[in-house]
Structure formats: C-alpha cells, structure tokens
Amino acid sequence: MYKRVAIVGVGSTGFRPTTPDVSYRELTHEAAVRAYMDANIEPKDIDGFVSTSEDFLEGYSISDEYCNDQLGAILKPISTVPGDFIQSLGQAVMMVRSGVCRIVAVQCMSKVSNVLTLSHVVGFAMDPNYNRPLAMHPDFIAGMEMNRYLFETGSSLEQCAAVVVKNKRNALLNPLAGHGASVTVEDVLNSEWVSYPLRRLDVAPPADGAVVMVVAAEDVARSLNEMPIWIRGIGWCSDTPTLESRDWGSAVYTRLAAERAYKMAGIRSPRSEIDFVEISDEYSYKELQHLEELKLCGPGEAGYLTESGATEIDGELPVNASGGCLGVGHLFDANGGQKVLEVVLQLRGEKGKAQIPDARVGLAQSWRGVPTTTGAVVILSNE
Amino acid sequence: MGFRRVAIVGAGITKFVRRAQETPKELAYEAVKMALDSCEMTIKDIDCVALGTAPDAFDGVHMKGEYLIDGAGGFRKPYMRHYVGGGTGVFSPIHGWYHVASGMFDTCLVVAEEKMSTCHPHPAGAFLTIFDHTTEQPIYPTLIWIFAMEMHRYMHTYGITKEEIALVSVKNKKNAMDHPSAQLGEEITVQDVLNSEVMAYPVNRLDISPTSDGAAAIILAAEHVANRITDKPVWIDGIGYSLDTAYWCTRDLCYPDYVEKAARMAYDMAGIREPSKEIHVAEPYDPFSYKELHHMEGLLLCKRGEAAKLTADGVTQRTGNLPICPSGGALGVGNPIAATGLMKIIEIFLQLRGEAGKRQVPGNPTCGLAQAWGDLMQVGTVVVMRR
C-alpha cells in the first residue's frame, strides 16, 4: 500500500467573471493540458481520473459524461464526485493508496456564467417540502448564520469587512484572480443589504474557471517532479442539511473534517505547525468562522486577528493570500481546486510578489456553500 | 497490489414501486436500517458513507447528495457522493471499496437511492438533458430512440431476431416473481412482448424496464472487522470501470468495448482467466432486453453474438449452467437507476451466501459478478465477488 501521495502537476485556466470565448469543455481541456505539461506526462500515462460536477450548475443531467474526452480519459477508469474538489482529491488519494492507480488526474470546473437564474438553481437545493415553498433567496441562510455567529462570538461587522478588504487586495497580486479591488471597510459597510447583516461586498461574486491536478504515488512522484507536494492529511465531513435542526453558530463539519486531516498528518498544534491557509470565504464571516473551527485561533479571536494584520500575506498566519473566493470569485465546487492550487504554488515558491516566505506546510479548506453543511480539509507540505 | 481485502457483511433493500409514498430521505433510511439490522450493527459502527444516486433531475433536488445526508446515515460522518450515470449502482460498492481498501476507513455504508416518480409526467423529460446541447438536443431525442438504434445494430450485425431477444424479458419477469422487492414480476410469453406497443422500432414496451422508486444499501468492512461481524462475509475480489467517449455516434454500437475494458480490469484483479467457466452466477444490467445479451458478450461470458443462443437454450435460466439475472433484473424487479445496480450486488451477495431463498441457484456458487452501464451508452462498471 502506498502511504504517501503527492501532487505532481497543476493546471488552471485562471478565473474570470465570464468566459464567452470558451465552452465548459474547452475550460477543462485547457486546464488538463497545462496540468499534464506541468507533470511532464501524457494522458496515456494516467491510470485513473476523478471529475467534479453538479448537474444543475452545468445545465446537464449526467454532466460527468462530458469531461472524459477533454481529459484524455477514453476507456479508462473515471468517475465523478458531485462534491467539492477536495473531496475528489480524497477519492484520488484512496485510488492511489489502494494501489489500483499510480497516477490519477483530478478535475473541477465552474462555468457559472452560463447560469441565468443562479439563485433559483441554488434554491432547488432546499428541502422540497419544508423550505423551498418559502421561495427565499438562498443568501438568507448565510445572513441568519452570520447573525448567529456575530451574536455568539461577539465579532463585529467591521471585522467581517476587514476580511473583504484584505482578500480583494490580495487578489490584485494574483494574476489568476477575477475580482481583485481596492476597497475600504466603509465601502463594504455602505454597500447594499443582501440579507441582514450581510451586505453585497460580503458575498463572493461568481467566476468561471477550471483546475486539473495530477496526483501520484511516492515512487512515481519523485521521478516526475523535483518538488512533489505531499498530501499529508485529508478529511471531509457533512453535518445535517435540515435548516430547522442544524447548529447555526458553528461549522461542525469543518471542525470534524479538520480533526481527521490533522490526525492523518500527525498535527497536534495547528497554529504552530501550519504556515499559511487558504480557506472558504464565500461570505466574509465564513473566513472568521472557519479559522476558529480549524483551531487556528480561539472562538471569537479570528476577527481581532484579521484587524491586527496577522492574516495578511506578510503576517504571522497568512489567510487567503490568493484573494480567496471574495477576490478570485466564487467557483462553486471548483473553490477547493482554486485553494489547493494556491497552496501548491506557494509551497513550490512560485507566487512572485505574493510569495509567503519559508512556506513549508499549508492547509486548504472548502465548504460547498449554502444551503449545505459539507466541508473538506487537506494539509500539504513540500518536504 | 497491496490493498486491504474488503467484504460485504450486510445488505438491505426497499420495495421497488412506481410511485413511493416515502420521500427520497425516507427511502434511503429504510434501506440503511435494513442493512444495519441484517448484520446487527448500528450507525455508530459506521466510519464513513458512500452515496450513489443518478441525476439530480429525477428527484428534482439540486445537490441531491447533500439533501440525502441524514436519511443515508451521513450525519457528522465523512460522506461522499459518486456518480457515473446509470452505472452508479455498481460503482457504489467500488467507491465504498476504495474507502476501506485504501486503509483510510474500517467500515463503510454504501447507499443508493432513486426516486424517479417526482419527474412529471415521466423521467423521459429529464433524460432529454443528458444529450449534447448543440448536436443532439435540437432533434428532441428520447432514450428509447438511441437504444433502438443500438438494438437494431446489434440484431443486424449478428443476425439476431426479436423473438430471441424477447426471451430475456420473459425470463427476467418470471424470475422477479420470487423477489420480495419486485415491481413487475409476471408470467408473460414471447408473443406478449411482440404484441406490446412499439415504442421505437425494434423496441416494444415489454422490452423496457419500468421507471421506479427505491433504495438499497450494503455495509462493507475490512477483513479484520468483517470476520468479527459475520461468519459468511462475501469478498469483493475485483473492481473495474471504464468510460468511453461522449461522441457515441462515432463508434460501432454492436459491441460494448467499455464493458469489456471494465470487465478485464476486474478479472485481472480477481485473477480470473476464463470468465465463462469461473463465474458461476451473473447479474448484468438489463434496462432493455437486448442489453442483457449485449453485456454478457462484453463481460466475456460468451462469444460475440452467442448470448441469444445461450438464452434460447436455457443456459441462462436459474437452473442453467450460467444463471443470468436470477433476481429478475431491472426488467422484472424494477429500475430505480442507482438502486438497481446495488440490488444486483445484493442479489449476488445473497446467492453466494446461499440465502436467496426461492431464487437460489443450485450448485453452491462461489464466484459471482454484477455489472451496470450508463451515461450516454458509454460507461461500464463491474464487481466480482467471491464467497
């Protein structure tokens, strides 16, 4: 059994608010070609594939049928995870660890600009009997959760706004990001309401893009790449989908997923052992909430940490140096792909102006967005 | 290859019906409860959950996997959904197998659920959205059209008649009379099949499996755990899956290469050299009558074009040399897509344990196989199991 699994190639299209020049199949193809070139392999060298898709967002039923041609996966083992990219990465890790495959390619993609009625599509994820008849905009769930989070932790709206300011500014340094901007805390607090206490700038705007990664067993990884990025721990977890009975104040799924990943990676003290993180920030408060659930700070501390500048690129614990979902764009199930991509590039030291010095261990975390309670965590290192 | 050996230790399956009163969550719960009870386990003993369910459009719920979490026992557990269209049912134990074989989990609950009746008036409308938006959807194809083309090509290539193919429906619907979950078990004749309405020549109504609601669940365990749970574990010895191109109009439809590729992967893993001799009982996917024959050939259980003759000779009956679909298959038991595949896995599980009751095939079978197929006629999933 191969215990050690590494990422040996990454490729992406970059992330843009809209991509009228390419189809969703071309997005996948472009990312795949880059990933295979990065890993110095050809499709014939790959033993297995995992794709990531969710039917209603793609506009197809059985949407997985339209990515194997683009990945070069004809007549090969390929399956789809209708989940986040980090879950797909988990599937790839299991394929390698079981010894069935030595090299696996993992794909994720967002072509959300094709969706004309996004809130209606997301609304279809609500319980058809109890919640959907209320015909609420799905962002109301985030508003309610944010309100509860602020109440329980005593965090402030200004602290949430500071997350937006930081992430959109970080995105200006990221050539792949689609929503970088210079905004101030006042801009955020003066933008229109979405669902109290959530304002427009607190919500990550959608974007298109694809990410493909190549994962390999230890012996292959060392021969393919001078600096394989090791997957040291990975975990995923789901809480209840029921709005009426869920725990509104905390993100239990992230805590449980992180516990699994930390255990697998042998991490006991996350704050001192992890150098930087890329975490889910579809809404500004989510970054704070997830920082706390990942045990990177105590309950209610994340807001102060952000205001103090500790989570800046040159801070003590850089958070979302890529710009996160707020700065790069909300890529739905490809969010995890963008975050893992950023961690890999940082660990390889390829980030240029946004490079975090001495980055050795990084963490990527994702959440599947409203109304779900599914999260995944992966810990990567370059040694 | 160095993976851990994985066993099936428990199974549960709901009744397959046209319109279930239960919600999708309740269907999943029912199957999970039966599976847990069958091996005296509780949900606390389960380390992770692998969920299989086909298009979201059937249940009409976006992110259907998320919606099903609490019914499928995934609450606060590592829970992942997988998906390969119609092949999902037999891929689900493969996905669960990865969880356990990789050493990351000791026990895995595998759940497959489908509620197709929420599609009004018929899931055929949802199926339109599986086709390419530019080259195919504008001609409003239905699934039956493309299968009519495939069936026609198959008949033409090997000189097979409609009467020979109708025998599959007759056999499977009769077998289903002994299955407690069955929706369409009945005694019919070849003439009944030929006299039923023509849907799209050469497909008649009785050549097609029904649309159904239903759920199924199995429990997988690593070797050291399985032996504590049961005296009669059934081992998953080979897994295989393969996906062909989405441009299905560019291939010869007379033979399913993707099924052969998947089968060879599973046989290699299980060390099977002569499938037709070493496999004692098989459950190939039979959503259409000709598909059972098509798949028997793809699975290398007989030579190309020979499956119809084996069926006519009675070899594929329960009492024959190579029993095929002793459960009654999708044609007889019903076809809630993902749950059908898992139903087939459960049938082989019961046959190998000698617990299939009236459906039990004689001769103490020790090696069996289940297979499913789906997407745009492009995916094959195969699991080889041994006692």
PDB file of C-alpha atoms in Angstrom, chain A residues 1-3 24-25 48-49 53-57 59-66 68-70 73-83 86-88 90-91 93-101 121-129 132 234 236-242 245 247 252 256 260 264 333 368-374, chain B residues 1-4 23 25 47-49 53-70 74-86 91 95 97-105 126-127 129-134 136-137 239 241-247 257-259 261 265 269 374-376 378-379:
ATOM      1  CA  MET A   1       0.000   0.000   0.000  1.00  0.00           C
ATOM      2  CA  TYR A   2       1.296   3.420  -0.938  1.00  0.00           C
ATOM      3  CA  LYS A   3       1.138   5.529   2.186  1.00  0.00           C
ATOM      4  CA  TYR A  24     -17.041  24.495 -20.470  1.00  0.00           C
ATOM      5  CA  ARG A  25     -15.407  21.592 -22.286  1.00  0.00           C
ATOM      6  CA  GLY A  48      -7.418   6.784 -13.298  1.00  0.00           C
ATOM      7  CA  PHE A  49      -9.401  10.003 -13.277  1.00  0.00           C
ATOM      8  CA  SER A  53     -19.542  18.208 -11.269  1.00  0.00           C
ATOM      9  CA  GLU A  54     -23.029  19.013 -10.078  1.00  0.00           C
ATOM     10  CA  ASP A  55     -25.772  18.631 -12.688  1.00  0.00           C
ATOM     11  CA  PHE A  56     -27.940  21.706 -12.176  1.00  0.00           C
ATOM     12  CA  LEU A  57     -24.990  24.093 -12.317  1.00  0.00           C
ATOM     13  CA  GLY A  59     -27.112  22.521 -17.186  1.00  0.00           C
ATOM     14  CA  TYR A  60     -26.875  18.807 -17.942  1.00  0.00           C
ATOM     15  CA  SER A  61     -28.145  15.665 -16.374  1.00  0.00           C
ATOM     16  CA  ILE A  62     -25.295  13.176 -16.009  1.00  0.00           C
ATOM     17  CA  SER A  63     -22.840  16.021 -16.619  1.00  0.00           C
ATOM     18  CA  ASP A  64     -19.865  13.742 -15.983  1.00  0.00           C
ATOM     19  CA  GLU A  65     -20.223  12.314 -19.496  1.00  0.00           C
ATOM     20  CA  TYR A  66     -18.772  15.490 -20.983  1.00  0.00           C
ATOM     21  CA  ASN A  68     -13.617  12.381 -20.165  1.00  0.00           C
ATOM     22  CA  ASP A  69     -12.880  13.269 -23.797  1.00  0.00           C
ATOM     23  CA  GLN A  70     -11.334  16.539 -22.647  1.00  0.00           C
ATOM     24  CA  ALA A  73      -9.730   9.504 -20.292  1.00  0.00           C
ATOM     25  CA  ILE A  74     -11.330   7.442 -23.055  1.00  0.00           C
ATOM     26  CA  LEU A  75     -11.871   3.827 -21.993  1.00  0.00           C
ATOM     27  CA  LYS A  76     -10.157   4.466 -18.668  1.00  0.00           C
ATOM     28  CA  PRO A  77     -11.462   4.322 -15.094  1.00  0.00           C
ATOM     29  CA  ILE A  78     -13.130   7.657 -14.386  1.00  0.00           C
ATOM     30  CA  SER A  79     -15.893   8.617 -12.011  1.00  0.00           C
ATOM     31  CA  THR A  80     -17.439  11.835 -10.820  1.00  0.00           C
ATOM     32  CA  VAL A  81     -17.740  13.241  -7.336  1.00  0.00           C
ATOM     33  CA  PRO A  82     -20.703  15.623  -7.107  1.00  0.00           C
ATOM     34  CA  GLY A  83     -18.997  17.392  -4.267  1.00  0.00           C
ATOM     35  CA  ILE A  86     -11.090  18.473  -2.084  1.00  0.00           C
ATOM     36  CA  GLN A  87     -13.488  15.527  -1.787  1.00  0.00           C
ATOM     37  CA  SER A  88     -12.470  14.494  -5.317  1.00  0.00           C
ATOM     38  CA  GLY A  90      -9.764  12.479  -1.314  1.00  0.00           C
ATOM     39  CA  GLN A  91     -11.111   9.958  -3.824  1.00  0.00           C
ATOM     40  CA  VAL A  93      -5.819   9.649  -2.618  1.00  0.00           C
ATOM     41  CA  MET A  94      -7.836   6.488  -1.923  1.00  0.00           C
ATOM     42  CA  MET A  95      -7.302   5.290  -5.523  1.00  0.00           C
ATOM     43  CA  VAL A  96      -3.538   5.667  -5.131  1.00  0.00           C
ATOM     44  CA  ARG A  97      -3.327   4.315  -1.582  1.00  0.00           C
ATOM     45  CA  SER A  98      -5.243   1.166  -2.545  1.00  0.00           C
ATOM     46  CA  GLY A  99      -2.658   0.567  -5.278  1.00  0.00           C
ATOM     47  CA  VAL A 100      -5.232   0.405  -8.089  1.00  0.00           C
ATOM     48  CA  CYS A 101      -3.740   3.522  -9.702  1.00  0.00           C
ATOM     49  CA  VAL A 121     -30.868  26.904  -9.157  1.00  0.00           C
ATOM     50  CA  VAL A 122     -29.367  27.126  -5.665  1.00  0.00           C
ATOM     51  CA  GLY A 123     -32.917  27.357  -4.324  1.00  0.00           C
ATOM     52  CA  PHE A 124     -33.502  23.897  -5.752  1.00  0.00           C
ATOM     53  CA  ALA A 125     -31.064  22.558  -3.165  1.00  0.00           C
ATOM     54  CA  MET A 126     -33.540  23.375  -0.383  1.00  0.00           C
ATOM     55  CA  ASP A 127     -35.778  20.702   1.081  1.00  0.00           C
ATOM     56  CA  PRO A 128     -38.628  20.446  -1.462  1.00  0.00           C
ATOM     57  CA  ASN A 129     -41.318  20.028   1.189  1.00  0.00           C
ATOM     58  CA  ARG A 132     -38.492  25.521  -0.998  1.00  0.00           C
ATOM     59  CA  ILE A 234      -7.123  14.883   4.179  1.00  0.00           C
ATOM     60  CA  TRP A 236     -14.180  15.550   4.721  1.00  0.00           C
ATOM     61  CA  CYS A 237     -17.388  15.613   6.705  1.00  0.00           C
ATOM     62  CA  SER A 238     -21.063  16.529   6.457  1.00  0.00           C
ATOM     63  CA  ASP A 239     -23.474  17.865   9.067  1.00  0.00           C
ATOM     64  CA  THR A 240     -27.254  17.829   8.675  1.00  0.00           C
ATOM     65  CA  PRO A 241     -28.875  19.500   5.641  1.00  0.00           C
ATOM     66  CA  THR A 242     -32.004  20.274   7.685  1.00  0.00           C
ATOM     67  CA  SER A 245     -32.229  21.422  13.374  1.00  0.00           C
ATOM     68  CA  ASP A 247     -26.205  24.158  14.633  1.00  0.00           C
ATOM     69  CA  VAL A 252     -19.164  21.462  12.887  1.00  0.00           C
ATOM     70  CA  LEU A 256     -14.673  17.259  12.207  1.00  0.00           C
ATOM     71  CA  ARG A 260      -9.427  13.794  10.602  1.00  0.00           C
ATOM     72  CA  MET A 264      -3.676  11.741   9.477  1.00  0.00           C
ATOM     73  CA  ASP A 333     -17.401  23.071  -6.465  1.00  0.00           C
ATOM     74  CA  ARG A 368     -19.890  23.695  -0.518  1.00  0.00           C
ATOM     75  CA  GLY A 369     -21.832  26.912   0.023  1.00  0.00           C
ATOM     76  CA  VAL A 370     -25.451  27.469   1.034  1.00  0.00           C
ATOM     77  CA  PRO A 371     -27.510  25.568   1.953  1.00  0.00           C
ATOM     78  CA  THR A 372     -25.043  22.715   2.503  1.00  0.00           C
ATOM     79  CA  THR A 373     -23.091  21.623   5.545  1.00  0.00           C
ATOM     80  CA  THR A 374     -20.272  19.780   3.853  1.00  0.00           C
TER      81      THR A 374
ATOM     82  CA  MET B   1      -1.435  -4.679  -5.301  1.00  0.00           C
ATOM     83  CA  GLY B   2      -1.340  -4.222  -1.605  1.00  0.00           C
ATOM     84  CA  PHE B   3      -4.847  -3.170  -0.771  1.00  0.00           C
ATOM     85  CA  ARG B   4      -6.834  -4.416   2.182  1.00  0.00           C
ATOM     86  CA  THR B  23     -39.612  10.949   0.437  1.00  0.00           C
ATOM     87  CA  LYS B  25     -34.702  10.558   2.511  1.00  0.00           C
ATOM     88  CA  ASP B  47     -16.906   5.021   9.800  1.00  0.00           C
ATOM     89  CA  CYS B  48     -17.983   6.644   6.541  1.00  0.00           C
ATOM     90  CA  VAL B  49     -20.759   6.767   3.962  1.00  0.00           C
ATOM     91  CA  THR B  53     -27.586   8.373  -6.869  1.00  0.00           C
ATOM     92  CA  ALA B  54     -28.161   9.220 -10.518  1.00  0.00           C
ATOM     93  CA  PRO B  55     -29.199  12.600 -11.994  1.00  0.00           C
ATOM     94  CA  ASP B  56     -30.424  15.317  -9.656  1.00  0.00           C
ATOM     95  CA  ALA B  57     -33.224  15.934 -12.153  1.00  0.00           C
ATOM     96  CA  PHE B  58     -35.048  12.739 -11.091  1.00  0.00           C
ATOM     97  CA  ASP B  59     -35.638  13.795  -7.518  1.00  0.00           C
ATOM     98  CA  GLY B  60     -35.733  17.433  -8.612  1.00  0.00           C
ATOM     99  CA  VAL B  61     -33.267  18.448  -5.904  1.00  0.00           C
ATOM    100  CA  HIS B  62     -30.055  20.349  -6.657  1.00  0.00           C
ATOM    101  CA  MET B  63     -27.116  18.765  -4.792  1.00  0.00           C
ATOM    102  CA  LYS B  64     -29.234  15.704  -4.081  1.00  0.00           C
ATOM    103  CA  GLY B  65     -26.368  14.125  -2.167  1.00  0.00           C
ATOM    104  CA  GLU B  66     -26.492  16.924   0.388  1.00  0.00           C
ATOM    105  CA  TYR B  67     -30.256  16.608   0.725  1.00  0.00           C
ATOM    106  CA  LEU B  68     -29.971  12.853   1.407  1.00  0.00           C
ATOM    107  CA  ILE B  69     -27.307  13.137   4.148  1.00  0.00           C
ATOM    108  CA  ASP B  70     -29.470  12.438   7.194  1.00  0.00           C
ATOM    109  CA  GLY B  74     -24.143  10.522   6.807  1.00  0.00           C
ATOM    110  CA  PHE B  75     -24.819  12.922   9.689  1.00  0.00           C
ATOM    111  CA  ARG B  76     -21.457  14.158  11.022  1.00  0.00           C
ATOM    112  CA  LYS B  77     -19.569  11.471   9.144  1.00  0.00           C
ATOM    113  CA  PRO B  78     -17.188  11.530   6.191  1.00  0.00           C
ATOM    114  CA  TYR B  79     -19.793  11.399   3.439  1.00  0.00           C
ATOM    115  CA  MET B  80     -19.075  11.443  -0.277  1.00  0.00           C
ATOM    116  CA  ARG B  81     -21.328  11.041  -3.276  1.00  0.00           C
ATOM    117  CA  HIS B  82     -20.162   9.458  -6.507  1.00  0.00           C
ATOM    118  CA  TYR B  83     -21.721   9.255  -9.860  1.00  0.00           C
ATOM    119  CA  VAL B  84     -21.350   7.608 -13.271  1.00  0.00           C
ATOM    120  CA  GLY B  85     -24.870   7.984 -14.672  1.00  0.00           C
ATOM    121  CA  GLY B  86     -26.693   4.660 -14.994  1.00  0.00           C
ATOM    122  CA  PHE B  91     -19.929   1.849  -8.995  1.00  0.00           C
ATOM    123  CA  HIS B  95     -16.421   3.681  -4.293  1.00  0.00           C
ATOM    124  CA  TRP B  97     -14.315  -0.435  -1.600  1.00  0.00           C
ATOM    125  CA  TYR B  98     -11.798   2.381  -2.170  1.00  0.00           C
ATOM    126  CA  HIS B  99     -12.683   3.855   1.236  1.00  0.00           C
ATOM    127  CA  VAL B 100     -11.888   0.596   3.026  1.00  0.00           C
ATOM    128  CA  ALA B 101      -9.217  -0.930   0.756  1.00  0.00           C
ATOM    129  CA  SER B 102      -7.105   2.235   0.980  1.00  0.00           C
ATOM    130  CA  GLY B 103      -6.819   1.780   4.729  1.00  0.00           C
ATOM    131  CA  MET B 104      -8.496   5.099   5.483  1.00  0.00           C
ATOM    132  CA  PHE B 105     -11.666   3.577   6.992  1.00  0.00           C
ATOM    133  CA  ALA B 126     -35.206  14.770 -17.636  1.00  0.00           C
ATOM    134  CA  PHE B 127     -33.360  12.375 -19.916  1.00  0.00           C
ATOM    135  CA  THR B 129     -30.986  16.975 -20.791  1.00  0.00           C
ATOM    136  CA  ILE B 130     -28.287  14.306 -20.981  1.00  0.00           C
ATOM    137  CA  PHE B 131     -27.713  14.977 -24.696  1.00  0.00           C
ATOM    138  CA  ASP B 132     -25.306  17.450 -26.281  1.00  0.00           C
ATOM    139  CA  HIS B 133     -26.911  20.897 -26.410  1.00  0.00           C
ATOM    140  CA  THR B 134     -25.809  21.691 -29.957  1.00  0.00           C
ATOM    141  CA  GLU B 136     -28.330  16.316 -30.216  1.00  0.00           C
ATOM    142  CA  GLN B 137     -30.880  18.171 -28.076  1.00  0.00           C
ATOM    143  CA  ILE B 239     -13.473  -3.982  -9.414  1.00  0.00           C
ATOM    144  CA  TYR B 241     -14.929   0.616 -14.533  1.00  0.00           C
ATOM    145  CA  SER B 242     -14.370   2.356 -17.809  1.00  0.00           C
ATOM    146  CA  LEU B 243     -15.889   5.309 -19.645  1.00  0.00           C
ATOM    147  CA  ASP B 244     -15.971   5.623 -23.416  1.00  0.00           C
ATOM    148  CA  THR B 245     -16.259   8.834 -25.455  1.00  0.00           C
ATOM    149  CA  ALA B 246     -19.362  11.040 -25.213  1.00  0.00           C
ATOM    150  CA  TYR B 247     -19.423  11.170 -29.018  1.00  0.00           C
ATOM    151  CA  ASP B 257     -15.955  -2.021 -25.578  1.00  0.00           C
ATOM    152  CA  TYR B 258     -16.252  -0.102 -22.306  1.00  0.00           C
ATOM    153  CA  VAL B 259     -17.863  -3.115 -20.604  1.00  0.00           C
ATOM    154  CA  LYS B 261     -12.453  -2.938 -20.600  1.00  0.00           C
ATOM    155  CA  MET B 265      -9.804  -4.725 -15.110  1.00  0.00           C
ATOM    156  CA  MET B 269      -7.661  -8.013 -10.074  1.00  0.00           C
ATOM    157  CA  GLY B 374     -24.923   4.161 -18.209  1.00  0.00           C
ATOM    158  CA  ASP B 375     -24.139   7.762 -19.111  1.00  0.00           C
ATOM    159  CA  LEU B 376     -24.524   8.202 -22.888  1.00  0.00           C
ATOM    160  CA  GLN B 378     -20.526   4.889 -22.539  1.00  0.00           C
ATOM    161  CA  VAL B 379     -19.793   3.539 -19.060  1.00  0.00           C
TER     162      VAL B 379
END
